[in-house]
Structures are given as structure tokens and as C-alpha cells.
Short mmCIF file of C-alpha atoms and ligand atoms in Angstrom, two decimals:
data_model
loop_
_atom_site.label_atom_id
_atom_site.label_comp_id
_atom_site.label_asym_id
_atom_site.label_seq_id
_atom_site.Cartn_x
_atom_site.Cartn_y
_atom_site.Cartn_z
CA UNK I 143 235.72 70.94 11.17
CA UNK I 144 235.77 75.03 11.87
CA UNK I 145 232.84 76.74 9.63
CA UNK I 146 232.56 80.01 8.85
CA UNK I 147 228.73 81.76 9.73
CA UNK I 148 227.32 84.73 7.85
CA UNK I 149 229.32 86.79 10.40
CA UNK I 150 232.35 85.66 8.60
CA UNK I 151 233.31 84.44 12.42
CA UNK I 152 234.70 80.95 12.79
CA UNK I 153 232.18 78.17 14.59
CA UNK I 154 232.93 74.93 15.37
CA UNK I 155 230.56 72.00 13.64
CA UNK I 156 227.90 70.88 15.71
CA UNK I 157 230.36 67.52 16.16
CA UNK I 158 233.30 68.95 17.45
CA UNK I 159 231.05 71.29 20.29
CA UNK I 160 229.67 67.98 21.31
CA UNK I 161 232.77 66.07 21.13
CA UNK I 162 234.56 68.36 23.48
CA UNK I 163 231.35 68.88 25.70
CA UNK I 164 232.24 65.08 25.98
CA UNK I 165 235.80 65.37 26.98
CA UNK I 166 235.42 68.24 29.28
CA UNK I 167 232.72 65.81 31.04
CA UNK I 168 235.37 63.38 31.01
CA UNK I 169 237.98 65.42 32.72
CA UNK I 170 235.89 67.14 34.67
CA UNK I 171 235.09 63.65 36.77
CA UNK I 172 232.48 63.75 39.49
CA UNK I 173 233.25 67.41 39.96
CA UNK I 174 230.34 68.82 37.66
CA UNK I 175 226.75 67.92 37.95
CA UNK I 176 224.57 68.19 34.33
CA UNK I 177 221.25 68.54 35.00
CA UNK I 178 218.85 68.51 32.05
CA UNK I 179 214.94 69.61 32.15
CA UNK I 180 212.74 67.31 30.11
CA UNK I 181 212.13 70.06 27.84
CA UNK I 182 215.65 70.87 27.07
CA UNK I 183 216.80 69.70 23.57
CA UNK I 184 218.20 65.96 22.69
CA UNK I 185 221.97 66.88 22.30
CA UNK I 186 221.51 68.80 25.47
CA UNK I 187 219.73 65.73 27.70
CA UNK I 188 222.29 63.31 25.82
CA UNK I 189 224.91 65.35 27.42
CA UNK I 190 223.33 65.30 31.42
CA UNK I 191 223.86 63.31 34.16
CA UNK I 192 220.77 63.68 35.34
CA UNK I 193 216.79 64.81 33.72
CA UNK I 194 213.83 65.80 35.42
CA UNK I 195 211.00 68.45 35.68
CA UNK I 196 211.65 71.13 38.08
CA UNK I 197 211.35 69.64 41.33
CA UNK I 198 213.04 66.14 40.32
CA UNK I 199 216.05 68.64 39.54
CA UNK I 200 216.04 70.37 42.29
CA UNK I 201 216.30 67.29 44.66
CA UNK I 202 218.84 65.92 42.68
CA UNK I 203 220.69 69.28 42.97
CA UNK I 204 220.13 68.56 46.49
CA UNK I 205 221.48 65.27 46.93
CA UNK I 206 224.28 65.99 44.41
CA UNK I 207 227.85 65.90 45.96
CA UNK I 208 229.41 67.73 43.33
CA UNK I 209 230.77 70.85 43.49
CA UNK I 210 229.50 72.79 40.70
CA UNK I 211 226.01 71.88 39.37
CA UNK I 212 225.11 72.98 35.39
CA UNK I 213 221.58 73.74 35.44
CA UNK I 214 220.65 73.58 31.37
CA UNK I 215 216.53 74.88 32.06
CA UNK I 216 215.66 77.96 32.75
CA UNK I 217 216.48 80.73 35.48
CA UNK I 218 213.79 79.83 37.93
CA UNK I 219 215.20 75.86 38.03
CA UNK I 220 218.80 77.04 38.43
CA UNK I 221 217.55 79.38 41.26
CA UNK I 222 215.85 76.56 43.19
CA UNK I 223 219.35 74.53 42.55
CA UNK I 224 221.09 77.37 44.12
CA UNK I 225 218.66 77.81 47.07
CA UNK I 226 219.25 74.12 48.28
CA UNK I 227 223.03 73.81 47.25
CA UNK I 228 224.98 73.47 50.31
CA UNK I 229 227.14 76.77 50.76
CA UNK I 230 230.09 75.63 49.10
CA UNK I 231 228.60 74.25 45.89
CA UNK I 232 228.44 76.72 42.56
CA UNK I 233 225.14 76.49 40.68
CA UNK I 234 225.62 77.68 37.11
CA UNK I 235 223.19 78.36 34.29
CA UNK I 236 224.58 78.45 30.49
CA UNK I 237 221.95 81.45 29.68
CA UNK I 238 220.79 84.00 32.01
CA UNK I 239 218.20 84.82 29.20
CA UNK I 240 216.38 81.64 29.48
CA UNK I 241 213.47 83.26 31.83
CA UNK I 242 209.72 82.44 32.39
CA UNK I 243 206.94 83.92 31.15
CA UNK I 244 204.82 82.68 33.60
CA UNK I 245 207.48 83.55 36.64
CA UNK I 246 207.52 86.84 35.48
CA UNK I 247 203.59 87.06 35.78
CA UNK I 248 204.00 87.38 39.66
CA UNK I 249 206.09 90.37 41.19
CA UNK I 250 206.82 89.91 44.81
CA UNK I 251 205.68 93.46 45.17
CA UNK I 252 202.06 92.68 43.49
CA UNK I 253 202.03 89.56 45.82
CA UNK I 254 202.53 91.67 48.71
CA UNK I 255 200.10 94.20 47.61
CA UNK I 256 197.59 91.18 47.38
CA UNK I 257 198.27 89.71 50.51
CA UNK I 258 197.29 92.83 52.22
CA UNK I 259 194.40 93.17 50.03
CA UNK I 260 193.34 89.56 51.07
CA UNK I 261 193.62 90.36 54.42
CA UNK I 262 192.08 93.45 54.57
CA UNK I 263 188.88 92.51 52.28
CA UNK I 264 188.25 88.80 54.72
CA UNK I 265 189.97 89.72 57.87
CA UNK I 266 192.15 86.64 57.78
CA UNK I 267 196.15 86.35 56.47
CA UNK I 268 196.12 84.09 53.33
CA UNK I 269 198.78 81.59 53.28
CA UNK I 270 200.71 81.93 50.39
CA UNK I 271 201.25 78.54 48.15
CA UNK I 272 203.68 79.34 45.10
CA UNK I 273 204.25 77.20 42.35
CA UNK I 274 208.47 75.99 41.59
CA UNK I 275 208.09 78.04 38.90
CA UNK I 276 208.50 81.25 40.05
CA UNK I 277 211.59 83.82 40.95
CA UNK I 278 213.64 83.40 44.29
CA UNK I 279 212.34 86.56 45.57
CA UNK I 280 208.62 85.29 45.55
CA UNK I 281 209.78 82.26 47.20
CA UNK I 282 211.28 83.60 49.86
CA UNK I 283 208.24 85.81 50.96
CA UNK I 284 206.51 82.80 50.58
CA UNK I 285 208.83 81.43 53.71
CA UNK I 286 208.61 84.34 54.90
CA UNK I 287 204.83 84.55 55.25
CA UNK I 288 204.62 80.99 56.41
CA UNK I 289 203.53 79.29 53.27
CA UNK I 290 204.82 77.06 51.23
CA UNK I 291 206.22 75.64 47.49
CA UNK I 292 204.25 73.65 45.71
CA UNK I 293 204.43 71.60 42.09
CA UNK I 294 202.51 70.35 39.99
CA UNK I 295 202.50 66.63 41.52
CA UNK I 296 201.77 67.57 45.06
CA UNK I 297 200.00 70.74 44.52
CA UNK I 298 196.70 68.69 45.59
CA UNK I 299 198.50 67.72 48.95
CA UNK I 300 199.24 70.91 50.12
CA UNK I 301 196.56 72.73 48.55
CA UNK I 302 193.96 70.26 51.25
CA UNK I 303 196.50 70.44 53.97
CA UNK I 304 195.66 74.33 54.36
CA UNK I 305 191.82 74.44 53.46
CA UNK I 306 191.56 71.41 55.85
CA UNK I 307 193.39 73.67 58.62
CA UNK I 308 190.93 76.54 57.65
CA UNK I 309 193.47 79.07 55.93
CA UNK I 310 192.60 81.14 52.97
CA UNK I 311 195.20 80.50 50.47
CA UNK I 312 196.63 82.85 47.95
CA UNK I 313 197.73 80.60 44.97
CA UNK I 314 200.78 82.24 42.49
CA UNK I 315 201.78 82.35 39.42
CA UNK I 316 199.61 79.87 37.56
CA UNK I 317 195.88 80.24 37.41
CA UNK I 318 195.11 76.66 35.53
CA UNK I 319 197.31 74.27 38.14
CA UNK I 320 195.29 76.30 41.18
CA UNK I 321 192.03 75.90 39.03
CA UNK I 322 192.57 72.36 38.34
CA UNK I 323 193.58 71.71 41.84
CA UNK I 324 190.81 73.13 43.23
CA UNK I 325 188.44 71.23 41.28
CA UNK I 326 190.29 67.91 41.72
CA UNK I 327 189.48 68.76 46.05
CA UNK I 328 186.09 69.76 45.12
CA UNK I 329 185.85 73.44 45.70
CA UNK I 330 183.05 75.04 44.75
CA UNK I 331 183.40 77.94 42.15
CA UNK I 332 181.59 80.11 44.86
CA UNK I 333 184.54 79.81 47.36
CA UNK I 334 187.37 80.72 44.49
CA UNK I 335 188.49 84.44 43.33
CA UNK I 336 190.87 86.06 40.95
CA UNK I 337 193.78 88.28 41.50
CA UNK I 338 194.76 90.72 39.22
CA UNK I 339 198.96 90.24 38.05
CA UNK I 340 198.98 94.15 39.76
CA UNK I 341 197.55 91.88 43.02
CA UNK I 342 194.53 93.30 42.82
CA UNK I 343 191.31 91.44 45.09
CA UNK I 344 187.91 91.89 43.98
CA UNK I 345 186.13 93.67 46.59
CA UNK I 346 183.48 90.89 47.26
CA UNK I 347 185.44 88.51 48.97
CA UNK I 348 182.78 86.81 51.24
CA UNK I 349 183.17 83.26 51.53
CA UNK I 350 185.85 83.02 49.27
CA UNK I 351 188.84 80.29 50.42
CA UNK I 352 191.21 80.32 47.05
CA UNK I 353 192.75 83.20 45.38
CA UNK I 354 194.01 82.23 42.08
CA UNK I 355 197.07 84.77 40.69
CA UNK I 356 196.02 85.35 37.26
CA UNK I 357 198.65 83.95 35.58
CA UNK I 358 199.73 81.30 32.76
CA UNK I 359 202.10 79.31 31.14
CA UNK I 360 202.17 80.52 27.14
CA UNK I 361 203.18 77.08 26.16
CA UNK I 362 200.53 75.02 28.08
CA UNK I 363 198.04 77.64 26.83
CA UNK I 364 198.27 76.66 23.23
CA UNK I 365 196.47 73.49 24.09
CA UNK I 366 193.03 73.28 23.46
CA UNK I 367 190.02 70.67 24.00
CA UNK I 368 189.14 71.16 20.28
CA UNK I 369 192.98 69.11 20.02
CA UNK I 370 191.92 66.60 22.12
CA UNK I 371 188.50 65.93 20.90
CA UNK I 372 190.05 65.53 17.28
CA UNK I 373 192.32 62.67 18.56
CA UNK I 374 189.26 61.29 20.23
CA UNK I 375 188.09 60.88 16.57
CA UNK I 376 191.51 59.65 15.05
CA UNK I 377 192.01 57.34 17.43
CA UNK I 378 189.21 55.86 19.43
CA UNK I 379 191.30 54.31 21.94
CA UNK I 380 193.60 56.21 22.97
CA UNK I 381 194.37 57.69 26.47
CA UNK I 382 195.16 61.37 26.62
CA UNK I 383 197.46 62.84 29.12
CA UNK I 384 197.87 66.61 29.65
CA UNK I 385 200.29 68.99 32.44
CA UNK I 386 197.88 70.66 35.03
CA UNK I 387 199.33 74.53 33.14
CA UNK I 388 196.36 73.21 30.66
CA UNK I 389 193.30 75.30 31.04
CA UNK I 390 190.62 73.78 32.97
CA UNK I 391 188.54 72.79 29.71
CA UNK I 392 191.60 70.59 28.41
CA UNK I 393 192.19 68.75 31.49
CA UNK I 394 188.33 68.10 31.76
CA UNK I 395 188.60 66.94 28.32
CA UNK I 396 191.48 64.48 29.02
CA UNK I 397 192.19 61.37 30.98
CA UNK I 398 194.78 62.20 33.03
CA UNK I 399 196.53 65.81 33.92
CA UNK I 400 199.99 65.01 35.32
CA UNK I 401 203.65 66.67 35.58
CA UNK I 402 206.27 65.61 32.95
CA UNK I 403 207.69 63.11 35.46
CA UNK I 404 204.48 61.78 35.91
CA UNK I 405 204.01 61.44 32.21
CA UNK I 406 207.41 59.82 31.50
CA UNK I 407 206.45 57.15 34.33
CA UNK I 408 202.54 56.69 32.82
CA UNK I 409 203.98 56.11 29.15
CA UNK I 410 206.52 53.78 30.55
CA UNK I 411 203.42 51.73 32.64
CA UNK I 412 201.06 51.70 29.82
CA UNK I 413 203.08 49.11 27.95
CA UNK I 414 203.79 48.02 24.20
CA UNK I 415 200.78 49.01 21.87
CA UNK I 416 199.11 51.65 23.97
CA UNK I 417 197.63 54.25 22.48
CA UNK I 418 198.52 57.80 24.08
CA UNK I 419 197.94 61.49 23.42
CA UNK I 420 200.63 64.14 25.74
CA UNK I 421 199.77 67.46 25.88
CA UNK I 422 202.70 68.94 27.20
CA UNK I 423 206.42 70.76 25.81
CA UNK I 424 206.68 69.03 22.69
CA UNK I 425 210.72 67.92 22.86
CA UNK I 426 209.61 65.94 25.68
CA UNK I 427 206.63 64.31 23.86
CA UNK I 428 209.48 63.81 20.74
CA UNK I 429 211.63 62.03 23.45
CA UNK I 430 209.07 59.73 24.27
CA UNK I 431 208.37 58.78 20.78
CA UNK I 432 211.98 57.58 20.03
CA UNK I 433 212.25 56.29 23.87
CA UNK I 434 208.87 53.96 23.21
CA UNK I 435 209.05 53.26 19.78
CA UNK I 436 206.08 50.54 20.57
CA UNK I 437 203.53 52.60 21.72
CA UNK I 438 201.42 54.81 19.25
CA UNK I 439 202.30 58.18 21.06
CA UNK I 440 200.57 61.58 19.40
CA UNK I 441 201.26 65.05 20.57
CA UNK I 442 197.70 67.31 21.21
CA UNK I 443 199.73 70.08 19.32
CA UNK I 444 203.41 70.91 18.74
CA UNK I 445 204.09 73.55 21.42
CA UNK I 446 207.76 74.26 22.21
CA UNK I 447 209.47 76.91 25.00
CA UNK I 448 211.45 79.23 23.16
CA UNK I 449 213.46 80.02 26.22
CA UNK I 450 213.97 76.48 27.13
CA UNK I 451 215.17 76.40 23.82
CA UNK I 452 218.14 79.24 24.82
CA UNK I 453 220.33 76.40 26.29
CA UNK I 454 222.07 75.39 23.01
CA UNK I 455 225.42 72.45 23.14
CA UNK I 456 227.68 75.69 22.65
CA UNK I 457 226.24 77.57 25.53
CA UNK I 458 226.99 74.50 27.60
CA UNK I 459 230.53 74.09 26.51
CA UNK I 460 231.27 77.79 26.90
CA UNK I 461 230.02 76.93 30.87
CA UNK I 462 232.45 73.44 30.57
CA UNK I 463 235.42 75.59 29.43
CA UNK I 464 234.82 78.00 31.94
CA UNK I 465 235.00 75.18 34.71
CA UNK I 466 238.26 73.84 33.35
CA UNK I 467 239.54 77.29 33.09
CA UNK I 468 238.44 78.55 36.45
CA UNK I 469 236.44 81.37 34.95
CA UNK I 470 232.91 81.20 36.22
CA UNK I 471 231.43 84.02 37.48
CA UNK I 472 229.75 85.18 34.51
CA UNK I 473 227.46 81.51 34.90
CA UNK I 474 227.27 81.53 38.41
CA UNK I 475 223.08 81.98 39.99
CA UNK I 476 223.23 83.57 43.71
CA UNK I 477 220.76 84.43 46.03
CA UNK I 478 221.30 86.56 48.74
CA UNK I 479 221.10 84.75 52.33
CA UNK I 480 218.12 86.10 53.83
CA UNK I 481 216.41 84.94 50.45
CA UNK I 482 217.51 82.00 50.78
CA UNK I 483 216.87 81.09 54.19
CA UNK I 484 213.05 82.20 53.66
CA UNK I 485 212.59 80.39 50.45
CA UNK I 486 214.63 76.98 51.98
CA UNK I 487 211.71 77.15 54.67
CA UNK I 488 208.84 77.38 51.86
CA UNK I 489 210.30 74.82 50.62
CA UNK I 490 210.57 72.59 53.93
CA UNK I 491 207.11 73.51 53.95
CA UNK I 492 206.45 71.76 51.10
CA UNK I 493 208.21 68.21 51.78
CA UNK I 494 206.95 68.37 55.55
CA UNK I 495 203.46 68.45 54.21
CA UNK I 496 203.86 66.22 51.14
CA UNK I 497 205.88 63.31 53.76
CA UNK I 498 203.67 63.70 56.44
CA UNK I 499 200.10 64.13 54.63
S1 SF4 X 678 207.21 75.77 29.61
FE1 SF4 X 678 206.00 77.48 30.43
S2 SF4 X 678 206.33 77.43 32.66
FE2 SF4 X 678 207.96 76.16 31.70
S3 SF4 X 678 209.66 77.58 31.41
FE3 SF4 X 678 208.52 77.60 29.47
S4 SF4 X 678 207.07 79.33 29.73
FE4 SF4 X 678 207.86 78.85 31.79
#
């Protein structure tokens, strides 16, 4: 059925979007990848092939042999897509608004600025180690510099394969997953600085080893140890889980810190009648619920990205239509070659040192 919105414009119901998404999926064969972040909404990972965090997705982008690959997540996820697609596979993204606040909070000009600052202040080039979520651009000076990707599962790997070779590192966008790190390897607060988001150093840089960007995830920061000290109280036994873009407080305050991935594969370990707290994207932690309806599982606090939340079932099936109808430039992520070569190598980087470490 066709409703009319306050616009007075004709919309289809909610049904009939996701029946056709459903046909054009059909038709569409083996042709079309759907890849679904965990945070994207139900009708949305209903609809995908395929759901992961950011670097599950980008593998399977990797490994996919279709030819065009829907990205439903934000900008930075489809980039990373697009920067390991082979050459003739399309990458396309349903909303070019759905951005980053946190990706934003690094320019690669500030970085730049910062890596000369670093050097200058110790004497030393800082390798750079950038988070998956961050823009193309900052990725490929990360290649290009000689550093590498990291996320939030083998941030700890990487992070000790360069203090362990005796580089300075320089540690972008998020502050709290290079804090957290950090204190998971040991280092001491003495041996750890902050960088402005203009890339500003702190003149004193003596003896310092980690240079934390000073930026943050909006979402993660609504989480708070007051949260998990009330579940603590409500109930005793459980086990509380939180993503590493928690401040440093929260993730002292919890069992575990762990990427969404990591999550999903705890909750499905802990078994019936466990007792769990997730501090994370709350559509995920709502997925889990109905996934594991024998486990008591209790979000810290219901925090949800409004840009994840851009990718609605009609944005996809605009992106569907435009497949079947040949029309998809307006969808399509690129990234110019030289960017791509540099940020393919930051990204070797990072699964040379995870495999071999
Ligand atoms: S959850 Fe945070 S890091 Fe992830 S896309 Fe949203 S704002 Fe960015």
C-alpha cells in the first residue's frame, strides 16, 4: 500500500520497500554484496548478506567476489571497502551523509602538522597507528609514513610491536582505545602525551613514547562507570562488557573491554542464564537480546549513532534500483589511486603484524 506523508508526496509502506528490497536481492543473484554494520538497524541487517564491525566488513569486502558491494554503515567503512575492492568491483554507500564524528576529529593536515611537531620536539619520526575509523586520506599518510591500521581487537598487537621495536607512536583519532591500550601493555602515564585535534605537541616531550590524538567517539562517551556500578548493585552477578571507545574509568570499571565482534562471540560463549551488561551502540545490544533470549542481557545505557542510523530500508532500495537500472554513480565511494595504494599498505601493515606477532 502507497501512503501519502505530510508532504502530500506518495511513500511506499514500510512492507512493500522491504518486499522489493527482497526481490531486487533476488534478481540481483550473487552480483551484489550487502554488508551490514552491527549497529545498523534490524530491517537493514535482516536484509545483508553479511554483518560485522568495521574490520570484519572490510575483509569480507575483501574476499567478496561480487561485483558491486552495498556498504549500509557509515562513510569511513564504505571507504575501507573501496580501498581493498579489487579494481573492477563498485563499492556503494546508500548515504553519503552517514559520517563520523570521531573520523572527522583527525584532519590529515593536523596529523601532519603533529608529526612534524613530534619529530621536532624528541628528535625521532613517530610511527603513525590510525584507528579503521578514520577518512581515506588519513589512512593513506598513514602508509605513507610507514605506519599502520589498527582496530579495536588488535590495537594491543600492534601498539607492542612498535614500542617493542623502540618507535614513538602517534596514535589517531580515538584517545580512549590508545589510553586503554596503553594501559592494557603497561605504559606508564609518564611516557604518554596529548595532541591537540589542531596537532598540537606539548612542548615537554622528554621521555614520552605515546601520543594520544585527542579525540572521541560521542556515542561510547555517554557511558559512564556510575552505569556500571549501578548494575553492579542490580545485579550482583553479572559480567559487564564494554568497547575500548569507553573512557578509561568505564573500562577499569568493567570486566571485559572488547570490539562488537568480540562481544557478539563472548555473549554467544557465556551460555544460557548468564548474566551480562554491554556497553556499546545500543541496536547491537537490542540484537543480542532477541538473538539470546536465555541470557539476562542489560544495556549500561541506551546510546544510539544517529548517523548509523542514516541508512534507512528506502535508502537501500533506492541503491538496489539503481543497480538494476544501471544508474549508480550517485552511490558509488572512490578513492583516488595514490590514496589507495598508501592506505592498502597501512593496512598490510596491520595484518603482517597481527599474523606474524
Ligand atoms: S559509533 Fe562512534 S565511531 Fe562509530 S560511526 Fe558512530 S560516532 Fe563514529
Amino acid at each position: 500500500m502507497s501512503v501519502r506523508d505530510n508532504a502530500g508526496q506518495m511513500r511506499e509502506s514500510a512492507t512493500e520497500v522491504l518486499d522489493e528490497i527482497r526481490q531486487l536481492k533476488e534478481s540481483l543473484g550473487g552480483n551484489v554484496l550487502i554488508a551490514a554494520h552491527h549497529y545498523q538497524r534490524e530491517e537493514i541487517v535482516r536484509m545483508a548478506d553479511a554483518v560485522g564491525d568495521s574490520y570484519r566488513l572490510a575483509v569480507i569486502a575483501s574476499e567478496s567476489d561480487a561485483d558491486v558491494i552495498i556498504m549500509c554503515g557509515v562513510r569511513f567503512m564504505a571507504e575501507s571497502a573501496a580501498i581493498l575492492a579489487r579494481s573492477d568491483q563498485r563499492v556503494l554507500l546508500p548515504d553519503f551523509d552517514a559520517g563520523c564524528p570521531m573520523a572527522d576529529m583527525t584532519t590529515r593536515v593536523a596529523a601532519e602538522r603533529a608529526l612534524d611537531a613530534i619529530k621536532e620536539q624528541t628528535g625521532t619520526e613517530a610511527v603513525p597507528l590510525t584507528y579503521m575509523n578514520s577518512w581515506a586520506d588519513l589512512k593513506a599518510l598513514t602508509g605513507e609514513r610507514g605506519g599502520s591500521i589498527c582496530t579495536s581487537g588488535n590495537a594491543k598487537k600492534i601498539m607492542a610491536h612498535y614500542l617493542d621495536a623502540g618507535k614513538n607512536i602517534l596514535f589517531m583519532p580515538d584517545r580512549n582505545l590508545g589510553i586503554n591500550t596503553a594501559r592494557a601493555l603497561g605504559v606508564p602515564d609518564h611516557e604518554i602525551a596529548l595532541v591537540s585535534a589542531q596537532g598540537e605537541v606539548s612542548a615537554d616531550c622528554a621521555g614520552k613514547r605515546i601520543f594520544l590524538w585527542d579525540g572521541f567517539c560521542p556515542v561510547h562517551r555517554e557511558f559512564t562507570a556510575e552505569q556500571t556500578a549501578v548494575l553492579r548493585v542490580t545485579h550482583p552477578d553479572i559480567q559487564i562488557m564494554v568497547h575500548p571507545e569507553c573512557t578509561e574509568d568505564v573500562v577499569a570499571s568493567s570486566d571485559a573491554a572488547a570490539s562488537t565482534e568480540g562481544m557478539a562471540r563472548d555473549i554467544e560463549r557465556a551460555g544460557a542464564g548468564a548474566v551480562l551488561g554491554v556497553g556499546t551502540e545500543y541496536r547491537f545490544v537490542e540484537r543480542m537480546i532477541r538473538e539470546y533470549p536465555d541470557r539476562t542481557i542489560v544495556p549500561l545505557h541506551t546510546a544510539y549513532c544517529s548517523d548509523m542510523d542514516l541508512i534507512a530500508p528506502e535508502k537501500l532500495l533506492q541503491v538496489l534500483r539503481g543497480v538494476a537500472g544501471g544508474d549508480t554513480d550517485r552511490f558509488l565511494v572512490t578513492i583516488d589511486d595514490q590514496g589507495r595504494e598508501d592506505a592498502r599498505r597501512a593496512l598490510a601493515q596491520m595484518i603482517a603484524i597481527t599474523e606474524n606477532s
